[in-house]
């Protein structure tokens, strides 16, 4: 069966520090991968998505970047965190095509102080 | 761009009562999906609707896709405390991206 792993679960980082969040998927190949951010009590904002290795599409201009170095690995990064980067970051995967729901990881709660 | 609007934002329900949350899109959707996020948790996929006018049921939950494929609803009967959480609708108009509504956060009075 397919599983998605996301870590760390919580993170407190100072302003100006770098960020690296990792997400891996098991049990499937060539998944579509996504990074979402959820502000407290708010909806889900799509940050990046990837349909293949090295293919990254950015939805919102911001202080973040994403990379997909391997088929089932998706990384969210920042060189210098801002206070506004605080939030709940969710990685998700889906099959290709229109017939698949998204499976979300357990998320990372990032607090920038 | 595509926008998915969801109402109400908050729903306070007496245990045992029914309620409905609504989802509307500015564009025609290929499909609509519904997710549930428990407090402190991550969204979990509930169901997908694809066909115009489609209705699907999961126990006390009834999901409906509008005839024009621009709106959807989730109706929950006999609300229980286990129904607490935020329900998101999400629509697809291309192969890769879902646009999520802002969610309906449900609280239940015992």
Short mmCIF file of N, CA, C and O in Angstrom, two decimals, chain B residues 59 62 72 75 103 106:
data_model
loop_
_atom_site.label_atom_id
_atom_site.label_comp_id
_atom_site.label_asym_id
_atom_site.label_seq_id
_atom_site.Cartn_x
_atom_site.Cartn_y
_atom_site.Cartn_z
N UNK B 59 -22.68 6.30 4.57
CA UNK B 59 -23.37 6.22 5.85
C UNK B 59 -24.25 7.46 6.03
O UNK B 59 -25.22 7.64 5.30
N UNK B 62 -24.13 12.54 2.63
CA UNK B 62 -24.61 12.51 1.25
C UNK B 62 -23.94 13.63 0.48
O UNK B 62 -24.02 14.80 0.88
N UNK B 72 -21.56 21.92 -5.47
CA UNK B 72 -21.65 20.64 -4.79
C UNK B 72 -22.13 20.87 -3.37
O UNK B 72 -22.06 22.00 -2.86
N UNK B 75 -24.26 16.85 2.83
CA UNK B 75 -25.32 16.84 3.82
C UNK B 75 -25.02 15.75 4.84
O UNK B 75 -24.78 14.60 4.45
N UNK B 103 -13.24 25.85 3.44
CA UNK B 103 -13.65 24.88 4.43
C UNK B 103 -14.82 25.33 5.29
O UNK B 103 -15.05 26.53 5.47
N UNK B 106 -16.95 22.52 11.58
CA UNK B 106 -18.15 22.02 12.25
C UNK B 106 -17.85 21.74 13.72
O UNK B 106 -16.88 21.05 14.05
#
